[in-house]
Structures are given as C-alpha cells and as structure tokens.
Short mmCIF file of C-alpha atoms and ligand atoms in Angstrom, two decimals:
data_model
loop_
_atom_site.label_atom_id
_atom_site.label_comp_id
_atom_site.label_asym_id
_atom_site.label_seq_id
_atom_site.Cartn_x
_atom_site.Cartn_y
_atom_site.Cartn_z
CA MET A 157 -17.36 8.19 2.95
CA LYS A 158 -15.95 6.27 -0.05
CA THR A 159 -18.08 6.16 -3.44
CA PHE A 160 -19.39 3.13 -4.97
CA ALA A 161 -16.42 3.00 -7.54
CA GLU A 162 -13.97 3.53 -4.85
CA ARG A 163 -15.08 0.73 -2.73
CA SER A 164 -15.31 -1.49 -5.93
CA LEU A 165 -11.54 -0.68 -6.54
CA VAL A 166 -10.52 -1.36 -3.19
CA VAL A 167 -12.60 -5.21 -3.35
CA LEU A 168 -10.76 -5.62 -6.61
CA VAL A 169 -7.21 -4.90 -5.42
CA VAL A 170 -7.85 -7.41 -2.29
CA LEU A 171 -8.87 -9.94 -4.60
CA ALA A 172 -6.34 -9.46 -7.18
CA LEU A 173 -3.80 -9.44 -4.31
CA ALA A 174 -5.28 -12.73 -2.73
CA ALA A 175 -5.55 -14.66 -6.24
CA ALA A 176 -1.65 -13.40 -6.75
CA GLY A 177 -1.12 -14.86 -3.18
CA LEU A 178 -2.50 -18.00 -3.63
CA ALA A 179 -0.70 -18.23 -7.20
CA ARG A 180 2.56 -17.84 -5.28
CA LEU A 181 1.48 -20.47 -2.86
CA GLY A 182 0.49 -22.75 -5.64
CA ALA A 183 4.01 -22.34 -7.84
CA GLY A 184 5.91 -22.63 -4.44
CA LYS A 185 4.13 -25.83 -2.89
CA PRO A 186 6.75 -28.70 -3.06
CA ARG A 187 5.90 -31.40 -4.72
CA PRO A 188 6.53 -34.82 -3.38
CA ALA A 189 9.00 -36.68 -5.39
CA GLY A 190 7.59 -39.43 -7.32
CA GLU A 191 4.17 -38.38 -6.58
CA ASP A 192 3.66 -38.39 -10.66
CA ILE A 193 5.52 -41.69 -11.13
CA VAL A 194 3.29 -44.83 -11.88
CA VAL A 195 4.90 -47.84 -13.60
CA THR A 196 2.19 -50.54 -15.06
CA PRO A 197 3.61 -53.90 -15.54
CA GLU A 198 1.52 -56.87 -16.83
CA ALA A 199 1.56 -59.91 -15.42
CA ARG A 200 3.92 -62.51 -16.96
CA ALA A 201 2.38 -65.37 -15.10
CA GLN A 202 -0.61 -66.65 -12.77
CA THR A 203 -1.25 -69.61 -10.07
CA VAL A 204 -3.90 -71.96 -10.70
CA PRO A 205 -6.89 -70.46 -8.88
CA VAL A 206 -7.15 -71.60 -4.90
CA PRO A 207 -10.17 -73.95 -4.60
CA SER A 208 -12.17 -71.93 -2.08
CA GLY A 209 -14.97 -69.36 -3.56
CA GLY A 210 -15.52 -66.03 -2.42
CA ASP A 211 -12.64 -63.82 -0.69
CA ALA A 212 -10.24 -67.15 -0.04
CA ALA A 213 -6.48 -66.46 -1.45
CA ASP A 214 -4.69 -64.12 0.96
CA ASP A 215 -1.14 -64.08 1.26
CA PRO A 216 1.94 -65.18 -0.72
CA ALA A 217 5.54 -66.07 0.06
CA LEU A 218 8.41 -66.93 -1.91
CA TRP A 219 11.44 -69.43 -1.21
CA VAL A 220 14.56 -69.36 -3.09
CA HIS A 221 16.26 -72.54 -3.74
CA PRO A 222 19.85 -72.83 -2.25
CA THR A 223 21.40 -73.77 -5.55
CA ASP A 224 18.84 -74.19 -8.36
CA PRO A 225 17.04 -71.01 -8.88
CA GLU A 226 14.59 -72.82 -11.20
CA GLN A 227 13.43 -75.00 -8.27
CA SER A 228 12.19 -72.22 -6.25
CA LEU A 229 8.71 -72.32 -4.63
CA LEU A 230 5.97 -69.76 -4.30
CA LEU A 231 3.43 -70.46 -1.21
CA GLY A 232 -0.04 -69.30 -0.63
CA THR A 233 -2.80 -69.02 1.55
CA ASP A 234 -6.41 -69.88 1.12
CA LYS A 235 -7.61 -68.77 4.29
CA GLN A 236 -10.92 -70.73 4.02
CA GLY A 237 -8.64 -73.81 3.17
CA GLY A 238 -5.36 -74.61 3.46
CA LEU A 239 -1.58 -73.51 2.63
CA HIS A 240 -0.64 -74.05 -1.35
CA VAL A 241 2.86 -74.48 -2.73
CA TYR A 242 3.25 -73.60 -6.46
CA ASN A 243 5.79 -73.71 -8.85
CA LEU A 244 7.03 -70.48 -10.46
CA ASP A 245 4.92 -70.85 -13.77
CA GLY A 246 1.87 -70.98 -11.36
CA SER A 247 1.13 -74.92 -11.36
CA HIS A 248 0.18 -76.60 -8.27
CA ARG A 249 2.44 -78.60 -6.28
CA GLN A 250 1.14 -79.62 -2.75
CA LEU A 251 -1.54 -78.77 -0.22
CA LEU A 252 -0.92 -78.61 3.41
CA ALA A 253 -3.00 -78.11 6.58
CA ASP A 254 -6.29 -78.20 4.42
CA GLY A 255 -9.02 -76.66 6.85
CA GLY A 256 -6.56 -75.13 8.84
CA ARG A 257 -7.24 -71.64 7.47
CA PRO A 258 -4.07 -70.15 7.08
CA ASN A 259 -4.00 -66.34 6.93
CA ASN A 260 -0.64 -64.83 6.50
CA VAL A 261 2.51 -67.00 5.36
CA ASP A 262 6.16 -65.68 5.32
CA VAL A 263 9.65 -67.84 5.10
CA LEU A 264 12.66 -68.17 7.15
CA TYR A 265 15.81 -69.21 6.25
CA GLY A 266 18.79 -71.11 7.61
CA PHE A 267 17.51 -72.29 11.00
CA ARG A 268 19.57 -74.71 12.97
CA LEU A 269 17.62 -77.93 13.53
CA GLU A 270 19.30 -81.31 14.35
CA GLY A 271 22.56 -79.63 13.41
CA HIS A 272 21.79 -78.58 9.81
CA ASP A 273 20.77 -75.22 8.50
CA VAL A 274 16.87 -75.78 7.44
CA ASP A 275 14.37 -73.08 5.65
CA LEU A 276 10.93 -72.95 7.11
CA ALA A 277 7.75 -71.28 6.40
CA VAL A 278 5.35 -70.02 9.32
CA ALA A 279 1.36 -69.28 9.02
CA SER A 280 -1.06 -67.78 11.26
CA MET A 281 -3.83 -70.26 11.58
CA ARG A 282 -7.49 -69.16 12.04
CA GLY A 283 -9.23 -72.55 11.58
CA LYS A 284 -10.38 -75.19 14.66
CA ALA A 285 -6.94 -74.59 15.80
CA LEU A 286 -5.69 -71.11 16.37
CA GLY A 287 -2.17 -69.87 16.37
CA ALA A 288 0.49 -70.52 14.07
CA LYS A 289 2.23 -73.46 12.13
CA LEU A 290 5.63 -74.17 10.70
CA TRP A 291 6.83 -76.26 8.07
CA ARG A 292 10.22 -77.25 7.02
CA ILE A 293 10.93 -76.91 3.50
CA ASP A 294 12.91 -79.83 1.99
CA PRO A 295 15.00 -78.56 -1.23
CA LYS A 296 15.60 -82.23 -2.83
CA THR A 297 12.03 -83.17 -2.75
CA ARG A 298 10.45 -79.45 -2.77
CA THR A 299 7.75 -80.43 -0.42
CA LEU A 300 6.98 -78.93 3.24
CA SER A 301 6.42 -81.14 6.34
CA ASP A 302 5.01 -79.85 9.55
CA VAL A 303 7.74 -79.39 12.41
CA THR A 304 5.23 -77.76 14.93
CA GLU A 305 5.90 -79.17 18.24
CA GLY A 306 2.16 -79.70 19.74
CA GLY A 307 0.76 -79.49 16.31
CA ILE A 308 -0.07 -75.65 16.67
CA PHE A 309 2.01 -72.74 18.43
CA LYS A 310 -0.35 -71.01 20.78
CA THR A 311 -0.99 -67.31 20.26
CA PHE A 312 -2.82 -64.41 22.10
CA GLY A 313 -3.57 -67.06 25.22
CA GLY A 314 -5.46 -69.10 22.45
CA GLY A 315 -7.00 -66.52 20.83
CA GLU A 316 -7.47 -65.89 16.85
CA PRO A 317 -4.35 -64.37 15.16
CA TYR A 318 -4.21 -62.61 11.86
CA GLY A 319 -1.25 -61.43 10.06
CA CYS A 320 1.97 -63.09 10.40
CA CYS A 321 5.71 -62.57 9.35
CA THR A 322 9.34 -63.69 10.16
CA TYR A 323 12.48 -62.41 11.32
CA ARG A 324 16.34 -63.59 11.47
CA SER A 325 18.48 -61.20 13.68
CA ALA A 326 21.55 -60.33 11.88
CA THR A 327 22.95 -59.80 15.29
CA SER A 328 22.34 -62.48 17.42
CA GLY A 329 21.28 -65.08 14.83
CA LYS A 330 18.09 -66.13 16.55
CA HIS A 331 15.08 -66.74 14.27
CA TYR A 332 11.47 -65.03 15.31
CA PHE A 333 8.00 -64.72 13.77
CA PHE A 334 5.63 -61.72 14.48
CA ILE A 335 1.94 -62.11 14.47
CA ASN A 336 -0.72 -60.05 14.99
CA ALA A 337 -4.56 -59.81 16.33
CA LYS A 338 -7.56 -57.76 14.97
CA SER A 339 -7.66 -56.17 18.74
CA GLY A 340 -4.06 -54.30 17.31
CA GLU A 341 -1.90 -56.72 19.72
CA VAL A 342 1.24 -57.86 17.75
CA GLU A 343 3.35 -61.00 19.68
CA GLN A 344 7.00 -61.75 18.88
CA HIS A 345 8.04 -65.56 19.29
CA LEU A 346 11.37 -67.04 19.48
CA LEU A 347 11.81 -70.48 17.61
CA GLU A 348 13.92 -72.93 19.13
CA ASP A 349 14.72 -76.49 18.12
CA ALA A 350 12.95 -78.71 20.43
CA GLY A 351 14.24 -82.13 19.30
CA GLN A 352 13.15 -85.14 17.49
CA GLY A 353 12.88 -82.88 14.43
CA LYS A 354 10.12 -80.49 16.07
CA VAL A 355 10.33 -76.90 16.72
CA ARG A 356 8.98 -74.89 19.65
CA SER A 357 7.99 -71.31 20.19
CA LYS A 358 8.32 -68.97 22.91
CA LYS A 359 6.53 -65.48 23.19
CA VAL A 360 9.09 -62.88 24.03
CA ARG A 361 7.50 -59.74 23.78
CA THR A 362 3.99 -57.95 22.99
CA LEU A 363 3.40 -54.49 21.21
CA ARG A 364 0.06 -52.59 20.55
CA LEU A 365 -1.47 -50.74 17.55
CA LYS A 366 -4.49 -48.58 18.34
CA SER A 367 -6.55 -50.59 15.27
CA GLN A 368 -6.52 -53.36 13.21
CA PRO A 369 -3.63 -54.69 11.64
CA GLU A 370 -2.50 -57.36 9.25
CA GLY A 371 0.18 -57.17 6.85
CA CYS A 372 3.97 -56.96 8.33
CA VAL A 373 7.26 -57.74 7.17
CA ALA A 374 10.81 -57.73 8.91
CA ASP A 375 13.95 -56.47 7.73
CA ASN A 376 16.63 -59.34 8.53
CA GLU A 377 19.36 -56.98 7.99
CA LEU A 378 18.33 -53.63 9.15
CA GLY A 379 16.50 -54.77 12.27
CA HIS A 380 13.04 -53.23 11.58
CA LEU A 381 9.77 -54.38 12.09
CA TYR A 382 6.92 -52.99 9.75
CA VAL A 383 3.29 -53.34 10.60
CA GLY A 384 0.28 -52.07 8.65
CA GLU A 385 -2.55 -50.54 10.67
CA GLU A 386 -5.10 -51.06 8.19
CA SER A 387 -6.73 -47.45 8.16
CA VAL A 388 -3.88 -45.71 9.49
CA GLY A 389 -0.64 -46.48 7.75
CA VAL A 390 2.84 -48.43 8.19
CA TRP A 391 4.69 -48.50 11.60
CA LYS A 392 7.96 -49.16 11.99
CA PHE A 393 9.49 -50.73 15.26
CA GLY A 394 12.89 -52.13 16.32
CA ALA A 395 12.67 -56.01 15.35
CA GLU A 396 14.85 -57.07 18.18
CA PRO A 397 13.09 -58.39 21.54
CA ASP A 398 14.35 -56.08 23.89
CA ALA A 399 13.79 -52.59 21.05
CA GLY A 400 10.88 -51.06 22.98
CA ALA A 401 7.30 -50.57 22.27
CA GLU A 402 7.73 -47.27 20.65
CA GLY A 403 6.73 -47.37 17.01
CA LYS A 404 7.09 -44.65 14.04
CA LEU A 405 4.60 -44.35 11.27
CA VAL A 406 6.81 -44.08 8.41
CA ALA A 407 3.89 -44.10 5.55
CA LYS A 408 0.55 -42.57 6.33
CA VAL A 409 -2.97 -43.52 4.68
CA GLY A 410 -3.89 -40.09 2.69
CA GLU A 411 -0.42 -39.46 1.88
CA HIS A 412 1.20 -40.14 -1.95
CA GLY A 413 -1.96 -41.98 -2.42
CA LEU A 414 -1.78 -44.37 0.04
CA THR A 415 -5.55 -45.64 0.46
CA ALA A 416 -7.05 -47.80 2.94
CA ASP A 417 -6.95 -50.45 3.69
CA VAL A 418 -3.21 -50.63 4.14
CA GLU A 419 -2.56 -54.73 3.37
CA GLY A 420 0.39 -56.82 2.30
CA LEU A 421 3.95 -55.43 3.11
CA THR A 422 7.03 -56.75 1.53
CA ILE A 423 10.86 -55.96 1.35
CA TYR A 424 12.88 -55.86 -2.18
CA TYR A 425 16.30 -56.57 -0.66
CA ALA A 426 19.34 -55.28 -2.69
CA ARG A 427 23.43 -55.33 -1.47
CA GLY A 428 24.42 -52.47 1.02
CA GLY A 429 21.32 -52.19 2.86
CA LYS A 430 19.24 -50.76 -0.30
CA GLY A 431 15.67 -51.65 -1.95
CA TYR A 432 12.31 -50.85 -1.04
CA LEU A 433 9.21 -51.54 1.11
CA ILE A 434 6.42 -52.03 -1.07
CA VAL A 435 2.89 -51.73 0.69
CA SER A 436 -0.64 -53.01 -0.81
CA SER A 437 -2.62 -49.87 -1.23
CA GLN A 438 -5.82 -52.07 -1.28
CA GLY A 439 -7.76 -49.21 -1.46
CA ASN A 440 -6.88 -48.07 -4.98
CA ASP A 441 -5.73 -51.24 -6.38
CA THR A 442 -1.86 -50.04 -6.28
CA PHE A 443 1.27 -50.82 -4.58
CA LYS A 444 3.34 -47.67 -2.83
CA VAL A 445 7.06 -48.21 -3.22
CA TYR A 446 9.13 -46.70 -0.61
CA THR A 447 13.22 -46.79 0.28
CA ARG A 448 14.50 -49.53 2.40
CA GLU A 449 16.95 -47.23 3.92
CA GLY A 450 16.80 -43.98 5.85
CA ASP A 451 13.19 -42.67 6.59
CA ASN A 452 11.50 -44.98 4.12
CA ARG A 453 11.11 -42.06 1.43
CA PHE A 454 8.41 -42.64 -1.01
CA VAL A 455 9.60 -43.31 -4.63
CA LEU A 456 6.66 -44.44 -6.70
CA THR A 457 3.48 -46.23 -7.39
CA ILE A 458 2.96 -49.50 -9.04
CA ASN A 459 -0.48 -49.73 -10.89
CA PRO A 460 -0.28 -53.02 -12.62
CA LYS A 461 -2.49 -53.40 -15.76
CA GLY A 462 -4.09 -55.96 -17.59
CA GLY A 463 -2.76 -57.83 -20.81
CA LYS A 464 -2.69 -61.44 -21.61
CA ILE A 465 -3.41 -61.70 -17.87
CA ASP A 466 -6.11 -59.57 -16.24
CA ASP A 467 -5.58 -56.69 -13.78
CA VAL A 468 -5.08 -57.32 -9.95
CA SER A 469 -7.55 -55.75 -7.72
CA ASP A 470 -8.61 -55.59 -3.91
CA THR A 471 -5.27 -56.96 -3.53
CA ASP A 472 -4.16 -58.39 0.44
CA GLY A 473 -0.87 -60.28 0.61
CA ILE A 474 2.27 -59.54 -1.55
CA CYS A 475 5.71 -60.84 -1.90
CA VAL A 476 8.78 -59.73 -3.66
CA THR A 477 12.23 -61.12 -4.24
CA SER A 478 15.11 -59.72 -5.75
CA CYS A 479 16.96 -63.16 -6.61
CA PRO A 480 16.66 -65.21 -9.97
CA THR A 481 13.87 -68.11 -9.78
CA SER A 482 12.62 -69.67 -13.16
CA LYS A 483 13.67 -68.54 -16.54
CA GLN A 484 10.63 -66.52 -16.64
CA PHE A 485 11.73 -64.49 -13.75
CA PRO A 486 15.63 -64.21 -14.10
CA LYS A 487 15.63 -60.69 -12.42
CA GLY A 488 13.18 -61.24 -9.36
CA VAL A 489 9.40 -61.09 -9.29
CA LEU A 490 6.57 -59.61 -7.35
CA VAL A 491 3.72 -61.71 -6.55
CA VAL A 492 0.52 -60.21 -6.00
CA GLN A 493 -3.25 -61.70 -4.69
CA ASP A 494 -5.89 -60.55 -7.04
CA GLY A 495 -9.32 -60.35 -5.56
CA HIS A 496 -10.93 -60.39 -8.59
CA ASN A 497 -9.75 -62.95 -10.85
CA ALA A 498 -11.06 -63.04 -14.38
CA ARG A 499 -10.84 -66.84 -14.72
CA GLY A 500 -12.85 -67.78 -11.56
CA LYS A 501 -11.59 -68.08 -8.13
CA GLN A 502 -8.93 -65.94 -6.69
CA ASN A 503 -5.49 -66.64 -7.17
CA PHE A 504 -1.72 -64.80 -7.23
CA LYS A 505 -0.26 -62.99 -10.19
CA LEU A 506 3.52 -63.09 -10.98
CA TYR A 507 5.10 -59.82 -12.24
CA ALA A 508 8.82 -59.63 -13.33
CA TRP A 509 10.80 -57.08 -11.42
CA GLU A 510 12.53 -55.73 -14.42
CA ASP A 511 8.86 -54.67 -15.77
CA ILE A 512 8.55 -52.66 -12.57
CA ALA A 513 12.02 -51.32 -12.19
CA ALA A 514 12.71 -50.25 -15.68
CA ASP A 515 15.46 -47.68 -15.42
CA ARG A 516 13.75 -46.11 -12.10
CA LEU A 517 14.27 -48.54 -9.39
CA LEU A 518 17.43 -50.83 -8.61
CA ILE A 519 17.88 -54.46 -10.04
CA ASP A 520 20.08 -56.45 -7.99
CA THR A 521 20.03 -60.32 -8.38
CA ARG A 522 23.28 -61.06 -6.50
CA TRP A 523 21.69 -60.15 -2.93
CA SER A 524 21.48 -63.81 -1.22
CA PRO A 525 18.62 -64.23 1.39
CA ARG A 526 20.83 -66.79 3.36
CA GLY A 527 23.40 -63.85 3.94
CA LYS A 528 26.23 -65.73 1.81
CA1 LIG B 51 -9.34 -60.10 0.74
CA1 LIG B 52 -6.93 -57.24 6.09
CA1 LIG B 53 -4.68 -51.52 -12.18
CA1 LIG B 54 -8.03 -59.51 -11.61
#
C-alpha cells in the first residue's frame, strides 16, 4: 500500500504530464489562416432611407454603365414597398413596382432582346403578385422599364419566393435566374426573348436545401451557384441546369466567426478567375471574405465601423463590384444594407473597395461584367 506522500506524487506527476500535453496540443493547434485579420472600413456614402418603416430595405445590386462609369446605378429593394434606383452618391432616381414588395434583386448583362444586347434587373416579388419581375435598364436614360411577359413570372407553382440571383452561362451564353423559397426549394429559370420587347421565363431545374435559404449568387465565369442556408452555411452547386442536385457546404456557421443568419452573398470578380466570395454574417454584424477560386478558402473579416456615417448592423443583402463607378468609388464599391440607420428608416451604405482591400486583397479595376 502506497503512503499518502507517494500517492500525492503520482497525482502530481499525472497532472503535470496532462498539463504539458495540453500545452503541446495548444501550441501545435493549426491556426486557421486569416482568423485574426479584421478590416474596419468606414462608409463613404449612403442612400437616402427607404420610405417604409421597420425591417424594409433588404438587398442591393449594382449596374455598371457600359461607357461612362459615373452613370452607373445602384438598385435597392424595399421589401414592404418597391424597387428603388439610386445614383452612386446615394441620391434617389426612380421607384418601380411600388407595393410589389421586391425582396432580392440582381443584374444581368448582355441579354439578346430584339437583336440588341440589353442589361436586365431581376427581383423576387412578395406582394399581391408572387414570383419574379424583370426590368430592362436603358443606358441612355438610366431608367428601368418592365419587360416581364404577363407582368409576373410564376415561381413555386404560384407560391411565395424569397431570395433570388442571376446567372449568365459562359459556356452556352444563356441567361437564367435562381429563386428560392423558405421551404428550402431553389428553382432555376431560363430567360428567353418573347417578342414585342418582352421576356419569358421557363423553369429548368429544382434544387433542395433542408432549411430556409435566402442570399444567393452565381459565378458567371466559373459556373458555380452559391446559396446561403441561413442557419447552416453556404452551399456550392454547379450553376448549369444539367449540373445535378448535389451541393457542397463550403462555409459553415461556427467556423471563422460565420454567425447565423447567413444572409447576403456577393462575388468580387477579378481577371483570371480570381476574386472573392463575400458573405453577410448577420449574427455578428460582419462580412466574411473567401477566395472565389478553388475551395473557397477563408481570407479575412470585414467589420465596418462608424465615422461620419454610422456603422452597419443586422445586415441582409450586400453587393460588390470591382469596376470603377463614380469619382468617389474609382476602385470598386461594396454596398451593404443597414438594419439600424442612425438617421431614420433603413438604407444602404457604400464602402470604397480600396478601404477594404488595403494591401491584403486584390484590386482589379479592369475586369468587365460584359466579358469584353
Ligand atoms: Ca432585415
Ligand atoms: Ca433572411
Ligand atoms: Ca461594425
Ligand atoms: Ca447603422
């Protein structure tokens, strides 16, 4: 039988070995790259607030003018009202489909309509008419006009949609939109010239997630579709209609600080297939940046801070362009919905890409959304 002193020594040795082991484990634990990199830009501009109170502003989209960057436009949804068109200084230009309750909006370039390449905007609609609507963007007048055949594209058998995004196939040249529902269903619709200046849509595929999605974005060059499953993470699918139904979870809630809800998704395009996938991590008011290429490696966190313009929080939709737009944004711009606008109703805030990129991220102002 061991004495008390002997037993104590054994316990001490065991404890010391365990502590050494833990210390070794801690020291050897691989630190995920970029875990500690947080960039804190301040907004350089903001839009006038949306007219509706409460949770109303939701999703922005940027349209880059074909010849004069200064003439580019920002679209933003008021999900209790209509679709708003803004100048890049945040001033208001046009209100469309008031009462149509657009939820998400996205832009498509170079759709062949009546023999001309035209640019389009698509929105998921949750007003009296449920489905999707399509507008043609006129570069001369900088106004949008409705080109939806029949006034609305029915989705989910006449049911209610939620998020949406667009896709232009680099292989076939065809134009699509993806639209999702709170049930987890995701539909892919092909767009076709219907004559008389109108466009028709045709459902070509249905995908399924287990729980509620919303934010989505497609990579027009690499052929990927990314869909955010709000409490789970970001799924990656093939964007071609024959790509099959198998998705891969490329960003998980709980990893690298990605915090539910996963909301807006957007792609920063650079030449050579490079760039970034940016995700709104709504639960901690940050934006997570992943590589666009390869297996979407985590790069860094954007946590904007307040300055002359207040900070953003509870963000839904986001959008980014690498293209020069106005003089204020000569190297690209990130647009972020703000859930709590210091000056009143919700709005969208604009960050210069160079304030985010600094010397850590690519700045490529020569990539063209029209592929030319
Ligand atoms: Ca919201
Ligand atoms: Ca949502
Ligand atoms: Ca912040
Ligand atoms: Ca704010």
